Amino acid sequence: MSRAFQCSNKSPVPETALQKSLRVVEDQLKMCGYKRDVDVFELFLSQKELTDVIDLSRFKNLKYLWLHHNKLHGIAFLTRNHCLTELYLNNNAIFEIVGLHYLPSLHILLLHHNELTKIDDTVKELKGMLNLKTLSLHQNPLCQYNLYRLYIIYHLPGVELLDQNQVTEKERRSMITIFNHKKAHIIQSIAFGGKVDTSWNPKLPLKQKPVQRLPSDFTFADNVDKTMFDNLEDAVFVRSMKRSLMALTTMNWDSVPMREEKFLEEKGPEPPQLLTVTLR
């Protein structure tokens, strides 16, 4: 009797986060009447106060998964559900989405109202999702980035609906201008609070600064000014006179007598003649 009394006073062992999620999944399977894992195409696991979820790789054909309004911190349990097309993870406490790149079939991904802070890491996980058309990221800390929306559009060009707003052609043009055309200049302008003209038409020629006129007496390195002359001959004469002189001097060897001529000549030899050619 004392043994029975001791057993009845034992406090129940609290279930772990994984045990709770397993119970929730099994309850959902019974409710929907699923007998085999291969028949499971959708799971509704929202509003269950889940902090973790068991590995769902047993459901090979899972396409639709609702996990919104829970307390999840990550999605490591979704690495092998390659058929998943719609994933609802909004209103959780997710701070990283490592593993989402294993889900290339996703069409719809809702991640708003979470704790995502690193926009580069988030984009890195989503880049491989070529079929992703609808994405929701608002109400995350990363949205405070000044160019958040255009940055997402630039790195995920396949997305058509971002944060419940249709991606426009104007945004796509602005995205190209900012992130592909003189990116360093744009980032510097934003850092100092300057306004950036995002209107860009590839058909229009590039704007160039007007060329300043040089003064008439401006002298270049070659000592030739840019004075305009009405008479072409005057221009040639003036500019030729301003060029530097170059003199070449050589000896006239015809004026130097050979050895035999020195003995035969009665007069003394004449000094050798030097020939100088001056070029301007």
PDB file of C-alpha atoms in Angstrom:
ATOM      1  CA  MET A   1       0.000   0.000   0.000  1.00  0.00           C
ATOM      2  CA  SER A   2       2.857   2.280   0.804  1.00  0.00           C
ATOM      3  CA  ARG A   3       4.367   1.484  -2.606  1.00  0.00           C
ATOM      4  CA  ALA A   4       1.166   2.482  -4.368  1.00  0.00           C
ATOM      5  CA  PHE A   5       1.069   5.666  -2.359  1.00  0.00           C
ATOM      6  CA  GLN A   6       4.610   6.522  -3.415  1.00  0.00           C
ATOM      7  CA  CYS A   7       3.847   5.915  -7.107  1.00  0.00           C
ATOM      8  CA  SER A   8       0.773   8.089  -7.052  1.00  0.00           C
ATOM      9  CA  ASN A   9       2.767  11.013  -5.643  1.00  0.00           C
ATOM     10  CA  LYS A  10       5.404  11.011  -8.396  1.00  0.00           C
ATOM     11  CA  SER A  11       5.258  14.222 -10.524  1.00  0.00           C
ATOM     12  CA  PRO A  12       4.878  13.637 -14.276  1.00  0.00           C
ATOM     13  CA  VAL A  13       8.061  14.056 -16.338  1.00  0.00           C
ATOM     14  CA  PRO A  14       7.728  17.166 -18.572  1.00  0.00           C
ATOM     15  CA  GLU A  15       7.964  16.381 -22.254  1.00  0.00           C
ATOM     16  CA  THR A  16      10.795  17.852 -24.260  1.00  0.00           C
ATOM     17  CA  ALA A  17      10.354  20.162 -27.205  1.00  0.00           C
ATOM     18  CA  LEU A  18      10.873  17.314 -29.681  1.00  0.00           C
ATOM     19  CA  GLN A  19       8.469  15.042 -27.822  1.00  0.00           C
ATOM     20  CA  LYS A  20       5.848  17.768 -27.910  1.00  0.00           C
ATOM     21  CA  SER A  21       6.311  18.297 -31.631  1.00  0.00           C
ATOM     22  CA  LEU A  22       6.084  14.545 -32.236  1.00  0.00           C
ATOM     23  CA  ARG A  23       2.808  14.435 -30.343  1.00  0.00           C
ATOM     24  CA  VAL A  24       1.461  17.380 -32.323  1.00  0.00           C
ATOM     25  CA  VAL A  25       2.437  15.754 -35.628  1.00  0.00           C
ATOM     26  CA  GLU A  26       0.881  12.413 -34.696  1.00  0.00           C
ATOM     27  CA  ASP A  27      -2.336  14.144 -33.606  1.00  0.00           C
ATOM     28  CA  GLN A  28      -2.460  15.936 -36.930  1.00  0.00           C
ATOM     29  CA  LEU A  29      -1.977  12.687 -38.855  1.00  0.00           C
ATOM     30  CA  LYS A  30      -4.800  11.010 -36.940  1.00  0.00           C
ATOM     31  CA  MET A  31      -7.078  13.993 -37.425  1.00  0.00           C
ATOM     32  CA  CYS A  32      -6.547  13.952 -41.194  1.00  0.00           C
ATOM     33  CA  GLY A  33      -6.789  10.150 -41.399  1.00  0.00           C
ATOM     34  CA  TYR A  34      -3.327   9.570 -42.856  1.00  0.00           C
ATOM     35  CA  LYS A  35      -2.170   5.941 -42.697  1.00  0.00           C
ATOM     36  CA  ARG A  36       1.100   6.189 -44.630  1.00  0.00           C
ATOM     37  CA  ASP A  37       3.779   8.871 -44.650  1.00  0.00           C
ATOM     38  CA  VAL A  38       3.858   8.942 -48.450  1.00  0.00           C
ATOM     39  CA  ASP A  39       0.234  10.117 -48.457  1.00  0.00           C
ATOM     40  CA  VAL A  40       1.007  13.232 -46.426  1.00  0.00           C
ATOM     41  CA  PHE A  41       0.917  16.282 -48.705  1.00  0.00           C
ATOM     42  CA  GLU A  42       0.188  18.946 -46.087  1.00  0.00           C
ATOM     43  CA  LEU A  43       0.666  19.510 -42.373  1.00  0.00           C
ATOM     44  CA  PHE A  44      -1.040  22.168 -40.295  1.00  0.00           C
ATOM     45  CA  LEU A  45       1.149  22.735 -37.208  1.00  0.00           C
ATOM     46  CA  SER A  46       0.493  26.403 -36.453  1.00  0.00           C
ATOM     47  CA  GLN A  47      -0.389  27.924 -33.072  1.00  0.00           C
ATOM     48  CA  LYS A  48       1.002  24.966 -31.091  1.00  0.00           C
ATOM     49  CA  GLU A  49       3.660  26.916 -29.126  1.00  0.00           C
ATOM     50  CA  LEU A  50       6.368  24.774 -30.686  1.00  0.00           C
ATOM     51  CA  THR A  51       9.993  25.743 -30.001  1.00  0.00           C
ATOM     52  CA  ASP A  52      11.407  22.902 -32.098  1.00  0.00           C
ATOM     53  CA  VAL A  53      10.125  20.389 -34.627  1.00  0.00           C
ATOM     54  CA  ILE A  54      11.072  16.791 -35.289  1.00  0.00           C
ATOM     55  CA  ASP A  55      12.759  15.849 -38.531  1.00  0.00           C
ATOM     56  CA  LEU A  56      10.080  15.866 -41.220  1.00  0.00           C
ATOM     57  CA  SER A  57      12.099  14.025 -43.879  1.00  0.00           C
ATOM     58  CA  ARG A  58       9.808  10.975 -43.508  1.00  0.00           C
ATOM     59  CA  PHE A  59       7.156  12.905 -45.441  1.00  0.00           C
ATOM     60  CA  LYS A  60       8.742  12.695 -48.888  1.00  0.00           C
ATOM     61  CA  ASN A  61       5.748  14.189 -50.728  1.00  0.00           C
ATOM     62  CA  LEU A  62       5.030  17.054 -48.327  1.00  0.00           C
ATOM     63  CA  LYS A  63       4.093  20.173 -50.317  1.00  0.00           C
ATOM     64  CA  TYR A  64       2.323  22.500 -47.896  1.00  0.00           C
ATOM     65  CA  LEU A  65       3.485  23.203 -44.349  1.00  0.00           C
ATOM     66  CA  TRP A  66       1.966  25.665 -41.887  1.00  0.00           C
ATOM     67  CA  LEU A  67       4.156  26.526 -38.880  1.00  0.00           C
ATOM     68  CA  HIS A  68       3.178  30.148 -38.275  1.00  0.00           C
ATOM     69  CA  HIS A  69       2.450  31.567 -34.817  1.00  0.00           C
ATOM     70  CA  ASN A  70       4.839  29.319 -32.903  1.00  0.00           C
ATOM     71  CA  LYS A  71       8.125  29.944 -31.061  1.00  0.00           C
ATOM     72  CA  LEU A  72      10.610  28.473 -33.497  1.00  0.00           C
ATOM     73  CA  HIS A  73      14.223  29.705 -33.629  1.00  0.00           C
ATOM     74  CA  GLY A  74      15.440  27.825 -36.725  1.00  0.00           C
ATOM     75  CA  ILE A  75      14.377  25.467 -39.504  1.00  0.00           C
ATOM     76  CA  ALA A  76      17.001  22.692 -39.323  1.00  0.00           C
ATOM     77  CA  PHE A  77      14.218  20.092 -39.563  1.00  0.00           C
ATOM     78  CA  LEU A  78      13.511  20.906 -43.230  1.00  0.00           C
ATOM     79  CA  THR A  79      16.617  19.713 -45.068  1.00  0.00           C
ATOM     80  CA  ARG A  80      15.100  16.828 -47.062  1.00  0.00           C
ATOM     81  CA  ASN A  81      11.604  17.955 -47.974  1.00  0.00           C
ATOM     82  CA  HIS A  82      12.504  18.699 -51.583  1.00  0.00           C
ATOM     83  CA  CYS A  83       8.885  18.707 -52.795  1.00  0.00           C
ATOM     84  CA  LEU A  84       7.836  21.510 -50.453  1.00  0.00           C
ATOM     85  CA  THR A  85       6.230  24.341 -52.450  1.00  0.00           C
ATOM     86  CA  GLU A  86       4.559  26.471 -49.756  1.00  0.00           C
ATOM     87  CA  LEU A  87       6.098  27.197 -46.363  1.00  0.00           C
ATOM     88  CA  TYR A  88       4.512  29.454 -43.755  1.00  0.00           C
ATOM     89  CA  LEU A  89       6.951  30.433 -40.984  1.00  0.00           C
ATOM     90  CA  ASN A  90       5.673  33.873 -40.104  1.00  0.00           C
ATOM     91  CA  ASN A  91       5.170  35.037 -36.507  1.00  0.00           C
ATOM     92  CA  ASN A  92       7.943  33.020 -34.888  1.00  0.00           C
ATOM     93  CA  ALA A  93      11.305  33.871 -33.321  1.00  0.00           C
ATOM     94  CA  ILE A  94      13.501  32.648 -36.189  1.00  0.00           C
ATOM     95  CA  PHE A  95      16.910  34.363 -36.303  1.00  0.00           C
ATOM     96  CA  GLU A  96      18.495  32.250 -39.071  1.00  0.00           C
ATOM     97  CA  ILE A  97      17.208  30.199 -41.978  1.00  0.00           C
ATOM     98  CA  VAL A  98      20.171  27.904 -42.568  1.00  0.00           C
ATOM     99  CA  GLY A  99      18.926  24.924 -44.563  1.00  0.00           C
ATOM    100  CA  LEU A 100      16.337  26.617 -46.752  1.00  0.00           C
ATOM    101  CA  HIS A 101      18.593  26.283 -49.792  1.00  0.00           C
ATOM    102  CA  TYR A 102      17.775  22.552 -49.703  1.00  0.00           C
ATOM    103  CA  LEU A 103      14.193  23.411 -50.762  1.00  0.00           C
ATOM    104  CA  PRO A 104      14.488  24.397 -54.433  1.00  0.00           C
ATOM    105  CA  SER A 105      10.795  23.835 -55.186  1.00  0.00           C
ATOM    106  CA  LEU A 106       9.471  26.587 -52.927  1.00  0.00           C
ATOM    107  CA  HIS A 107       6.980  28.933 -54.580  1.00  0.00           C
ATOM    108  CA  ILE A 108       5.674  30.715 -51.496  1.00  0.00           C
ATOM    109  CA  LEU A 109       7.738  31.572 -48.402  1.00  0.00           C
ATOM    110  CA  LEU A 110       6.393  33.691 -45.565  1.00  0.00           C
ATOM    111  CA  LEU A 111       8.948  34.791 -42.960  1.00  0.00           C
ATOM    112  CA  HIS A 112       7.523  38.071 -41.698  1.00  0.00           C
ATOM    113  CA  HIS A 113       7.407  38.857 -37.985  1.00  0.00           C
ATOM    114  CA  ASN A 114      10.638  37.042 -37.076  1.00  0.00           C
ATOM    115  CA  GLU A 115      14.111  37.969 -35.819  1.00  0.00           C
ATOM    116  CA  LEU A 116      16.194  37.873 -39.015  1.00  0.00           C
ATOM    117  CA  THR A 117      19.005  40.423 -38.728  1.00  0.00           C
ATOM    118  CA  LYS A 118      21.586  39.506 -41.401  1.00  0.00           C
ATOM    119  CA  ILE A 119      20.338  40.390 -44.846  1.00  0.00           C
ATOM    120  CA  ASP A 120      23.363  38.893 -46.637  1.00  0.00           C
ATOM    121  CA  ASP A 121      22.957  35.504 -44.937  1.00  0.00           C
ATOM    122  CA  THR A 122      19.246  35.532 -45.683  1.00  0.00           C
ATOM    123  CA  VAL A 123      19.783  36.303 -49.365  1.00  0.00           C
ATOM    124  CA  LYS A 124      22.489  33.634 -49.583  1.00  0.00           C
ATOM    125  CA  GLU A 125      20.002  30.964 -48.464  1.00  0.00           C
ATOM    126  CA  LEU A 126      17.318  32.130 -50.895  1.00  0.00           C
ATOM    127  CA  LYS A 127      19.445  32.622 -54.020  1.00  0.00           C
ATOM    128  CA  GLY A 128      19.139  29.020 -55.177  1.00  0.00           C
ATOM    129  CA  MET A 129      15.323  29.069 -55.146  1.00  0.00           C
ATOM    130  CA  LEU A 130      14.646  29.730 -58.807  1.00  0.00           C
ATOM    131  CA  ASN A 131      10.936  28.943 -58.426  1.00  0.00           C
ATOM    132  CA  LEU A 132      10.340  31.359 -55.543  1.00  0.00           C
ATOM    133  CA  LYS A 133       7.664  33.874 -56.587  1.00  0.00           C
ATOM    134  CA  THR A 134       6.137  35.087 -53.313  1.00  0.00           C
ATOM    135  CA  LEU A 135       8.327  36.187 -50.424  1.00  0.00           C
ATOM    136  CA  SER A 136       7.473  37.972 -47.195  1.00  0.00           C
ATOM    137  CA  LEU A 137      10.201  39.390 -44.930  1.00  0.00           C
ATOM    138  CA  HIS A 138       8.684  42.515 -43.406  1.00  0.00           C
ATOM    139  CA  GLN A 139       8.741  43.077 -39.655  1.00  0.00           C
ATOM    140  CA  ASN A 140      12.269  41.650 -39.394  1.00  0.00           C
ATOM    141  CA  PRO A 141      15.268  43.671 -38.160  1.00  0.00           C
ATOM    142  CA  LEU A 142      16.946  43.327 -41.576  1.00  0.00           C
ATOM    143  CA  CYS A 143      14.202  45.490 -43.071  1.00  0.00           C
ATOM    144  CA  GLN A 144      15.837  48.526 -41.472  1.00  0.00           C
ATOM    145  CA  TYR A 145      18.480  48.412 -44.181  1.00  0.00           C
ATOM    146  CA  ASN A 146      18.053  51.565 -46.309  1.00  0.00           C
ATOM    147  CA  LEU A 147      17.810  49.717 -49.620  1.00  0.00           C
ATOM    148  CA  TYR A 148      16.250  46.558 -48.238  1.00  0.00           C
ATOM    149  CA  ARG A 149      13.544  46.095 -50.869  1.00  0.00           C
ATOM    150  CA  LEU A 150      15.731  46.894 -53.885  1.00  0.00           C
ATOM    151  CA  TYR A 151      18.513  44.739 -52.452  1.00  0.00           C
ATOM    152  CA  ILE A 152      16.159  41.739 -52.245  1.00  0.00           C
ATOM    153  CA  ILE A 153      14.837  42.368 -55.759  1.00  0.00           C
ATOM    154  CA  TYR A 154      18.384  42.584 -57.128  1.00  0.00           C
ATOM    155  CA  HIS A 155      19.547  39.281 -55.621  1.00  0.00           C
ATOM    156  CA  LEU A 156      16.240  37.432 -56.124  1.00  0.00           C
ATOM    157  CA  PRO A 157      15.071  38.551 -59.577  1.00  0.00           C
ATOM    158  CA  GLY A 158      12.499  35.755 -59.794  1.00  0.00           C
ATOM    159  CA  VAL A 159      10.414  37.116 -56.912  1.00  0.00           C
ATOM    160  CA  GLU A 160       7.227  38.768 -58.184  1.00  0.00           C
ATOM    161  CA  LEU A 161       5.437  39.522 -54.901  1.00  0.00           C
ATOM    162  CA  LEU A 162       7.539  40.913 -52.053  1.00  0.00           C
ATOM    163  CA  ASP A 163       5.965  41.798 -48.714  1.00  0.00           C
ATOM    164  CA  GLN A 164       2.481  41.685 -50.216  1.00  0.00           C
ATOM    165  CA  ASN A 165       3.448  44.246 -52.869  1.00  0.00           C
ATOM    166  CA  GLN A 166       3.983  43.495 -56.542  1.00  0.00           C
ATOM    167  CA  VAL A 167       7.515  44.071 -57.819  1.00  0.00           C
ATOM    168  CA  THR A 168       7.327  46.835 -60.445  1.00  0.00           C
ATOM    169  CA  GLU A 169       9.429  47.443 -63.516  1.00  0.00           C
ATOM    170  CA  LYS A 170      10.474  50.804 -62.102  1.00  0.00           C
ATOM    171  CA  GLU A 171      11.913  49.024 -59.071  1.00  0.00           C
ATOM    172  CA  ARG A 172      13.818  46.640 -61.305  1.00  0.00           C
ATOM    173  CA  ARG A 173      15.308  49.560 -63.264  1.00  0.00           C
ATOM    174  CA  SER A 174      16.199  51.367 -60.055  1.00  0.00           C
ATOM    175  CA  MET A 175      17.771  48.185 -58.725  1.00  0.00           C
ATOM    176  CA  ILE A 176      20.005  47.899 -61.798  1.00  0.00           C
ATOM    177  CA  THR A 177      21.037  51.536 -61.513  1.00  0.00           C
ATOM    178  CA  ILE A 178      21.952  51.279 -57.860  1.00  0.00           C
ATOM    179  CA  PHE A 179      23.630  47.891 -57.626  1.00  0.00           C
ATOM    180  CA  ASN A 180      25.090  47.545 -61.109  1.00  0.00           C
ATOM    181  CA  HIS A 181      25.909  51.099 -62.229  1.00  0.00           C
ATOM    182  CA  LYS A 182      28.639  52.832 -60.254  1.00  0.00           C
ATOM    183  CA  LYS A 183      27.797  50.929 -57.112  1.00  0.00           C
ATOM    184  CA  ALA A 184      30.523  52.523 -55.026  1.00  0.00           C
ATOM    185  CA  HIS A 185      29.310  56.029 -55.837  1.00  0.00           C
ATOM    186  CA  ILE A 186      25.735  55.180 -54.853  1.00  0.00           C
ATOM    187  CA  ILE A 187      26.755  53.583 -51.563  1.00  0.00           C
ATOM    188  CA  GLN A 188      28.874  56.626 -50.706  1.00  0.00           C
ATOM    189  CA  SER A 189      25.990  58.963 -51.509  1.00  0.00           C
ATOM    190  CA  ILE A 190      23.645  56.982 -49.281  1.00  0.00           C
ATOM    191  CA  ALA A 191      26.174  56.936 -46.445  1.00  0.00           C
ATOM    192  CA  PHE A 192      26.269  60.735 -46.411  1.00  0.00           C
ATOM    193  CA  GLY A 193      22.526  61.128 -46.730  1.00  0.00           C
ATOM    194  CA  GLY A 194      22.589  62.334 -50.306  1.00  0.00           C
ATOM    195  CA  LYS A 195      19.727  61.853 -52.702  1.00  0.00           C
ATOM    196  CA  VAL A 196      20.358  59.505 -55.601  1.00  0.00           C
ATOM    197  CA  ASP A 197      18.719  59.870 -58.973  1.00  0.00           C
ATOM    198  CA  THR A 198      17.574  56.324 -59.721  1.00  0.00           C
ATOM    199  CA  SER A 199      16.022  57.145 -63.083  1.00  0.00           C
ATOM    200  CA  TRP A 200      18.125  55.443 -65.712  1.00  0.00           C
ATOM    201  CA  ASN A 201      17.491  54.836 -69.372  1.00  0.00           C
ATOM    202  CA  PRO A 202      20.073  52.627 -71.117  1.00  0.00           C
ATOM    203  CA  LYS A 203      19.185  54.204 -74.486  1.00  0.00           C
ATOM    204  CA  LEU A 204      20.263  57.671 -73.431  1.00  0.00           C
ATOM    205  CA  PRO A 205      23.950  58.626 -73.765  1.00  0.00           C
ATOM    206  CA  LEU A 206      25.987  59.045 -70.641  1.00  0.00           C
ATOM    207  CA  LYS A 207      26.080  62.561 -69.270  1.00  0.00           C
ATOM    208  CA  GLN A 208      29.454  64.194 -69.532  1.00  0.00           C
ATOM    209  CA  LYS A 209      30.766  67.286 -67.824  1.00  0.00           C
ATOM    210  CA  PRO A 210      31.062  70.321 -70.135  1.00  0.00           C
ATOM    211  CA  VAL A 211      34.583  70.892 -71.376  1.00  0.00           C
ATOM    212  CA  GLN A 212      36.076  74.105 -70.065  1.00  0.00           C
ATOM    213  CA  ARG A 213      37.630  76.490 -72.583  1.00  0.00           C
ATOM    214  CA  LEU A 214      41.333  77.062 -72.230  1.00  0.00           C
ATOM    215  CA  PRO A 215      42.733  80.596 -72.212  1.00  0.00           C
ATOM    216  CA  SER A 216      44.317  81.718 -75.461  1.00  0.00           C
ATOM    217  CA  ASP A 217      47.745  82.074 -73.890  1.00  0.00           C
ATOM    218  CA  PHE A 218      47.647  78.644 -72.205  1.00  0.00           C
ATOM    219  CA  THR A 219      50.897  76.762 -72.830  1.00  0.00           C
ATOM    220  CA  PHE A 220      51.081  72.986 -72.883  1.00  0.00           C
ATOM    221  CA  ALA A 221      54.063  70.759 -72.193  1.00  0.00           C
ATOM    222  CA  ASP A 222      55.171  70.924 -75.804  1.00  0.00           C
ATOM    223  CA  ASN A 223      55.265  74.757 -75.613  1.00  0.00           C
ATOM    224  CA  VAL A 224      52.561  75.069 -78.247  1.00  0.00           C
ATOM    225  CA  ASP A 225      49.611  77.288 -77.412  1.00  0.00           C
ATOM    226  CA  LYS A 226      46.097  76.898 -78.768  1.00  0.00           C
ATOM    227  CA  THR A 227      45.718  80.347 -80.331  1.00  0.00           C
ATOM    228  CA  MET A 228      43.383  80.312 -83.307  1.00  0.00           C
ATOM    229  CA  PHE A 229      44.588  81.956 -86.594  1.00  0.00           C
ATOM    230  CA  ASP A 230      42.502  83.116 -89.510  1.00  0.00           C
ATOM    231  CA  ASN A 231      45.398  82.554 -91.903  1.00  0.00           C
ATOM    232  CA  LEU A 232      46.736  79.012 -91.999  1.00  0.00           C
ATOM    233  CA  GLU A 233      50.211  80.138 -93.129  1.00  0.00           C
ATOM    234  CA  ASP A 234      50.523  82.449 -90.102  1.00  0.00           C
ATOM    235  CA  ALA A 235      49.616  79.577 -87.806  1.00  0.00           C
ATOM    236  CA  VAL A 236      52.252  77.323 -89.350  1.00  0.00           C
ATOM    237  CA  PHE A 237      54.925  80.022 -89.123  1.00  0.00           C
ATOM    238  CA  VAL A 238      54.199  81.018 -85.487  1.00  0.00           C
ATOM    239  CA  ARG A 239      53.980  77.497 -84.225  1.00  0.00           C
ATOM    240  CA  SER A 240      57.081  76.423 -86.123  1.00  0.00           C
ATOM    241  CA  MET A 241      59.052  79.228 -84.541  1.00  0.00           C
ATOM    242  CA  LYS A 242      57.985  78.098 -81.060  1.00  0.00           C
ATOM    243  CA  ARG A 243      59.336  74.631 -81.518  1.00  0.00           C
ATOM    244  CA  SER A 244      62.751  73.801 -80.062  1.00  0.00           C
ATOM    245  CA  LEU A 245      65.870  73.769 -82.240  1.00  0.00           C
ATOM    246  CA  MET A 246      67.859  70.638 -82.967  1.00  0.00           C
ATOM    247  CA  ALA A 247      71.333  70.923 -84.515  1.00  0.00           C
ATOM    248  CA  LEU A 248      73.273  68.060 -86.151  1.00  0.00           C
ATOM    249  CA  THR A 249      76.985  68.578 -86.855  1.00  0.00           C
ATOM    250  CA  THR A 250      79.077  66.297 -89.032  1.00  0.00           C
ATOM    251  CA  MET A 251      82.554  66.499 -90.640  1.00  0.00           C
ATOM    252  CA  ASN A 252      83.070  66.887 -94.380  1.00  0.00           C
ATOM    253  CA  TRP A 253      85.571  64.095 -94.963  1.00  0.00           C
ATOM    254  CA  ASP A 254      86.089  65.181 -98.597  1.00  0.00           C
ATOM    255  CA  SER A 255      88.047  68.182 -97.321  1.00  0.00           C
ATOM    256  CA  VAL A 256      90.513  65.975 -95.384  1.00  0.00           C
ATOM    257  CA  PRO A 257      93.499  64.963 -97.634  1.00  0.00           C
ATOM    258  CA  MET A 258      94.631  61.375 -97.704  1.00  0.00           C
ATOM    259  CA  ARG A 259      98.224  60.341 -96.836  1.00  0.00           C
ATOM    260  CA  GLU A 260      99.503  60.403-100.471  1.00  0.00           C
ATOM    261  CA  GLU A 261      97.924  63.802-101.056  1.00  0.00           C
ATOM    262  CA  LYS A 262      99.754  65.246 -98.051  1.00  0.00           C
ATOM    263  CA  PHE A 263     103.158  64.370 -99.610  1.00  0.00           C
ATOM    264  CA  LEU A 264     102.289  65.534-103.121  1.00  0.00           C
ATOM    265  CA  GLU A 265     100.695  68.856-102.157  1.00  0.00           C
ATOM    266  CA  GLU A 266     103.029  71.805-102.023  1.00  0.00           C
ATOM    267  CA  LYS A 267     100.789  73.820 -99.749  1.00  0.00           C
ATOM    268  CA  GLY A 268      99.903  72.804 -96.285  1.00  0.00           C
ATOM    269  CA  PRO A 269      96.634  70.959 -95.653  1.00  0.00           C
ATOM    270  CA  GLU A 270      93.470  73.049 -95.084  1.00  0.00           C
ATOM    271  CA  PRO A 271      91.566  72.606 -91.817  1.00  0.00           C
ATOM    272  CA  PRO A 272      88.721  70.118 -92.023  1.00  0.00           C
ATOM    273  CA  GLN A 273      85.256  71.514 -92.730  1.00  0.00           C
ATOM    274  CA  LEU A 274      82.380  70.918 -90.328  1.00  0.00           C
ATOM    275  CA  LEU A 275      78.833  70.692 -91.677  1.00  0.00           C
ATOM    276  CA  THR A 276      76.015  71.776 -89.329  1.00  0.00           C
ATOM    277  CA  VAL A 277      72.304  71.101 -90.091  1.00  0.00           C
ATOM    278  CA  THR A 278      69.715  72.923 -87.967  1.00  0.00           C
ATOM    279  CA  LEU A 279      66.152  71.577 -87.649  1.00  0.00           C
ATOM    280  CA  ARG A 280      63.227  73.221 -85.964  1.00  0.00           C
TER     281      ARG A 280
END
